[in-house]
Amino acid sequence: MVAKIEHKNRTGCPVACSLDIIGDHWSLLVIRSLMFKGVHEYKDMLKEEEQISTSILTNRLKKLETEGLISAMTHPESKRRKLYYLTEMGKDLLPMMTEMVLWASKNLSELLAIPEDLKALLNNDPEQFIQLTLQTIEDWEEQYLN
Amino acid sequence: MVAKIEHKNRTGCPVACSLDIIGDHWSLLVIRSLMFKGVHEYKDMLKEEEQISTSILTNRLKKLETEGLISAMTHPESKRRKLYYLTEMGKDLLPMMTEMVLWASKNLSELLAIPEDLKALLNNDPEQFIQLTLQTIEDWEEQYLN
DNA sequence: GAAGAACACTTGTATTATGAAAGTATTCAT
DNA sequence: ATGAATACTTTCATAATACAAGTGTTCTTC
């Protein structure tokens, strides 16, 4: 079995607690796919540019589900497919993710591939970027949930 | 030698790039000590509640310095001591760290030990929390830098 | 000015996590 | 009925981490 991830260092510190849940190389990439890229299926997550392996992806999906950040349902078109989506707790990470992107945009710009118009929106009106992203997520929810 | 950390997955994605730098269990805890706790020395970082090991701490301090997030100087009181501090790039993480704390405060509250007054400030006026934190950092800089 | 402690690492090694590849069970399309 | 698609599982080699002990300066105390 793939190693399970535990809360080893959990102290009362909010940063430490957060890192126990999302402080690894892959969890936030999964969150990113769900949050910004509209990627909701296992197979599509495997296809992402960063090339996560099957064992790690399964492990992280389970962990994120256990922690309450994501949830899963059977795809309405097929029983063999699953749709993963962010819970409220997962969606609450949007401001933090946005700040991370802003930080990268400012400090790692030479490494990044962000379209100019998106970059402009991010820097000029991050709050609107958040609202637009949230709207996209809610549109998806309206289509697939309930 | 302790394993070196490399940029393996660097793609154009700002989240992936950020995680290549700060996406591990320890880097952001070091940043936290410098940013929120006024901990600037190796020995004091070892004493933090989360109990980082000497090899990992050395490794992360080197990495963060190489990446440009922190810098170091000799302690004015003693040549055998070093003072670590955040660079501009490191301080730029403050909004993201604050959002992380806000997320934890909302979603992991039963695990956290945040004083009530700090929690109130965080939730009512995060921008002021950021300004106060920044001011504390700048006070330290005024005392030790230049 | 010699002895011992403080400090910031280094090194070595056992343990644990990760990654790549191959395999499995179920569902679906033809 | 057959073969492909999907979401995992398993295995095992490799890499990261934790722990303990050691090193080389610098500083304090006698």
Coordinates of N, CA and C in Angstrom, one line a residue, chain A residues 24-108:
Chain A
D24 N 2.3 19.7 0.7 CA 3.2 18.8 0.0 C 3.2 19.2 -1.4
H25 N 3.9 18.5 -2.2 CA 4.2 18.9 -3.6 C 2.9 18.7 -4.5
W26 N 2.0 17.9 -4.1 CA 0.9 17.5 -5.1 C -0.5 18.0 -4.7
S27 N -0.8 18.1 -3.4 CA -2.2 18.4 -3.0 C -2.7 19.7 -3.7
L28 N -1.9 20.7 -3.6 CA -2.4 22.0 -4.2 C -2.5 22.0 -5.7
L29 N -1.7 21.1 -6.3 CA -1.9 20.9 -7.8 C -3.2 20.3 -8.2
V30 N -3.6 19.4 -7.3 CA -4.9 18.8 -7.5 C -6.0 19.8 -7.3
I31 N -5.9 20.6 -6.2 CA -6.8 21.7 -5.9 C -6.8 22.6 -7.1
R32 N -5.7 23.0 -7.6 CA -5.6 23.9 -8.7 C -6.4 23.4 -9.9
S33 N -6.2 22.1 -10.3 CA -6.9 21.6 -11.4 C -8.4 21.7 -11.3
L34 N -8.9 21.5 -10.0 CA -10.3 21.6 -9.8 C -10.8 23.0 -9.7
M35 N -9.9 23.9 -9.2 CA -10.3 25.3 -9.0 C -10.2 26.2 -10.2
F36 N -9.1 26.0 -11.0 CA -8.8 27.0 -12.1 C -8.9 26.3 -13.4
K37 N -8.8 25.0 -13.5 CA -8.7 24.4 -14.9 C -9.9 23.6 -15.3
G38 N -10.9 23.5 -14.4 CA -12.1 22.7 -14.7 C -11.8 21.3 -15.0
V39 N -10.8 20.7 -14.3 CA -10.4 19.3 -14.5 C -11.0 18.6 -13.3
H40 N -11.9 17.7 -13.6 CA -12.7 17.0 -12.5 C -12.5 15.5 -12.5
E41 N -11.8 15.0 -13.4 CA -11.7 13.5 -13.5 C -10.2 13.0 -13.3
Y42 N -10.2 11.8 -12.7 CA -8.9 11.1 -12.5 C -8.0 11.1 -13.7
K43 N -8.6 10.6 -14.8 CA -7.8 10.5 -16.0 C -7.3 11.8 -16.5
D44 N -8.1 12.9 -16.4 CA -7.6 14.2 -16.8 C -6.6 14.8 -15.9
M45 N -6.6 14.4 -14.6 CA -5.6 14.9 -13.7 C -4.3 14.2 -14.1
L46 N -4.3 12.9 -14.5 CA -3.1 12.2 -14.9 C -2.5 12.9 -16.1
K47 N -3.4 13.5 -17.0 CA -2.9 14.1 -18.2 C -2.2 15.5 -18.0
E48 N -2.4 16.1 -16.8 CA -1.9 17.4 -16.5 C -0.3 17.4 -16.8
E49 N 0.1 18.6 -17.1 CA 1.5 18.8 -17.5 C 2.5 18.3 -16.5
E50 N 2.1 18.3 -15.2 CA 3.1 18.0 -14.2 C 3.3 16.5 -14.0
Q51 N 2.5 15.7 -14.6 CA 2.7 14.2 -14.7 C 2.7 13.6 -13.3
I52 N 1.6 13.7 -12.6 CA 1.5 13.0 -11.3 C 1.3 11.5 -11.6
S53 N 1.9 10.7 -10.7 CA 1.8 9.3 -10.9 C 0.4 8.8 -10.4
T54 N 0.0 7.6 -10.8 CA -1.3 7.1 -10.4 C -1.4 6.9 -8.9
S55 N -0.3 6.3 -8.4 CA -0.4 6.0 -6.9 C -0.5 7.3 -6.1
I56 N 0.3 8.3 -6.4 CA 0.2 9.6 -5.7 C -1.1 10.2 -5.9
L57 N -1.6 10.2 -7.1 CA -2.9 10.9 -7.3 C -4.0 10.2 -6.5
T58 N -4.1 8.9 -6.5 CA -5.1 8.2 -5.7 C -4.9 8.5 -4.3
N59 N -3.7 8.5 -3.8 CA -3.4 8.8 -2.4 C -3.9 10.2 -2.0
R60 N -3.6 11.2 -2.9 CA -4.0 12.6 -2.6 C -5.4 12.8 -2.7
L61 N -6.1 12.2 -3.6 CA -7.6 12.3 -3.7 C -8.2 11.8 -2.5
K62 N -7.7 10.6 -2.0 CA -8.3 10.1 -0.8 C -8.0 11.0 0.4
K63 N -6.8 11.5 0.5 CA -6.5 12.3 1.6 C -7.3 13.6 1.6
L64 N -7.4 14.2 0.5 CA -8.2 15.5 0.4 C -9.6 15.2 0.7
E65 N -10.1 14.1 0.3 CA -11.5 13.7 0.6 C -11.7 13.5 2.1
T66 N -10.7 12.8 2.7 CA -10.8 12.5 4.1 C -10.7 13.8 4.9
E67 N -9.9 14.7 4.5 CA -9.7 16.0 5.2 C -10.9 17.0 4.9
G68 N -11.7 16.6 3.9 CA -12.9 17.4 3.7 C -12.8 18.5 2.7
L69 N -11.7 18.5 1.9 CA -11.5 19.6 0.9 C -12.1 19.3 -0.4
I70 N -12.3 18.0 -0.7 CA -12.9 17.6 -2.0 C -14.0 16.6 -1.7
S71 N -14.8 16.3 -2.7 CA -15.8 15.3 -2.6 C -15.9 14.6 -4.0
A72 N -16.5 13.5 -4.1 CA -16.6 12.8 -5.3 C -18.0 12.3 -5.6
M73 N -18.4 12.1 -6.8 CA -19.7 11.6 -7.2 C -19.5 10.7 -8.5
T74 N -20.4 9.9 -8.7 CA -20.3 9.1 -10.0 C -20.7 10.0 -11.1
H75 N -20.0 9.9 -12.2 CA -20.3 10.7 -13.4 C -21.7 10.3 -13.9
P76 N -22.5 11.3 -14.2 CA -23.9 11.0 -14.6 C -23.9 10.2 -16.0
E77 N -22.9 10.3 -16.7 CA -22.9 9.6 -18.0 C -22.3 8.1 -17.9
S78 N -21.7 7.8 -16.8 CA -21.1 6.5 -16.8 C -20.7 6.1 -15.3
K79 N -21.0 4.9 -14.9 CA -20.7 4.5 -13.6 C -19.2 4.3 -13.4
R80 N -18.5 4.0 -14.4 CA -17.0 3.8 -14.2 C -16.3 5.1 -14.1
R81 N -16.9 6.2 -14.3 CA -16.2 7.5 -14.2 C -16.6 8.2 -12.9
K82 N -15.7 9.0 -12.3 CA -16.0 9.7 -11.1 C -15.8 11.2 -11.3
L83 N -16.6 12.0 -10.7 CA -16.3 13.5 -10.8 C -15.9 14.0 -9.4
Y84 N -14.8 14.6 -9.4 CA -14.3 15.2 -8.1 C -14.6 16.7 -8.2
Y85 N -14.9 17.2 -7.0 CA -15.2 18.7 -6.9 C -14.8 19.2 -5.5
L86 N -14.7 20.5 -5.5 CA -14.3 21.1 -4.2 C -15.5 21.3 -3.3
T87 N -15.3 21.0 -2.0 CA -16.3 21.3 -1.0 C -16.1 22.8 -0.7
E88 N -17.0 23.3 0.3 CA -16.8 24.7 0.7 C -15.4 24.9 1.3
M89 N -15.0 23.9 2.1 CA -13.6 24.0 2.7 C -12.6 24.2 1.6
G90 N -12.7 23.4 0.5 CA -11.8 23.5 -0.6 C -11.9 24.8 -1.3
K91 N -13.1 25.2 -1.6 CA -13.3 26.5 -2.3 C -12.8 27.7 -1.4
D92 N -12.8 27.5 -0.1 CA -12.3 28.6 0.8 C -10.8 28.8 0.5
L93 N -10.1 27.9 -0.2 CA -8.7 28.1 -0.5 C -8.4 29.1 -1.6
L94 N -9.5 29.5 -2.3 CA -9.4 30.3 -3.4 C -8.6 31.6 -3.2
P95 N -8.9 32.4 -2.1 CA -8.1 33.6 -1.8 C -6.6 33.2 -1.6
M96 N -6.3 32.2 -0.9 CA -4.9 31.8 -0.7 C -4.2 31.4 -2.0
M97 N -4.9 30.7 -2.8 CA -4.4 30.3 -4.1 C -4.1 31.5 -5.0
T98 N -5.1 32.4 -4.9 CA -4.9 33.6 -5.7 C -3.7 34.4 -5.3
E99 N -3.5 34.5 -4.0 CA -2.3 35.2 -3.5 C -1.0 34.5 -3.9
M100 N -1.1 33.2 -3.9 CA 0.1 32.4 -4.4 C 0.4 32.7 -5.9
V101 N -0.7 32.8 -6.7 CA -0.5 33.1 -8.1 C 0.1 34.6 -8.2
L102 N -0.5 35.5 -7.4 CA 0.0 36.8 -7.5 C 1.5 36.9 -7.1
W103 N 1.9 36.2 -6.1 CA 3.3 36.1 -5.6 C 4.2 35.6 -6.7
A104 N 3.7 34.5 -7.3 CA 4.5 33.9 -8.5 C 4.6 34.9 -9.6
S105 N 3.4 35.6 -9.9 CA 3.4 36.5 -11.0 C 4.4 37.7 -10.8
K106 N 4.6 38.1 -9.5 CA 5.5 39.2 -9.2 C 7.0 38.7 -9.2
N107 N 7.1 37.5 -8.6 CA 8.5 37.1 -8.3 C 9.1 36.0 -9.1
L108 N 8.3 35.3 -9.9 CA 8.8 34.2 -10.8 C 8.4 34.5 -12.2

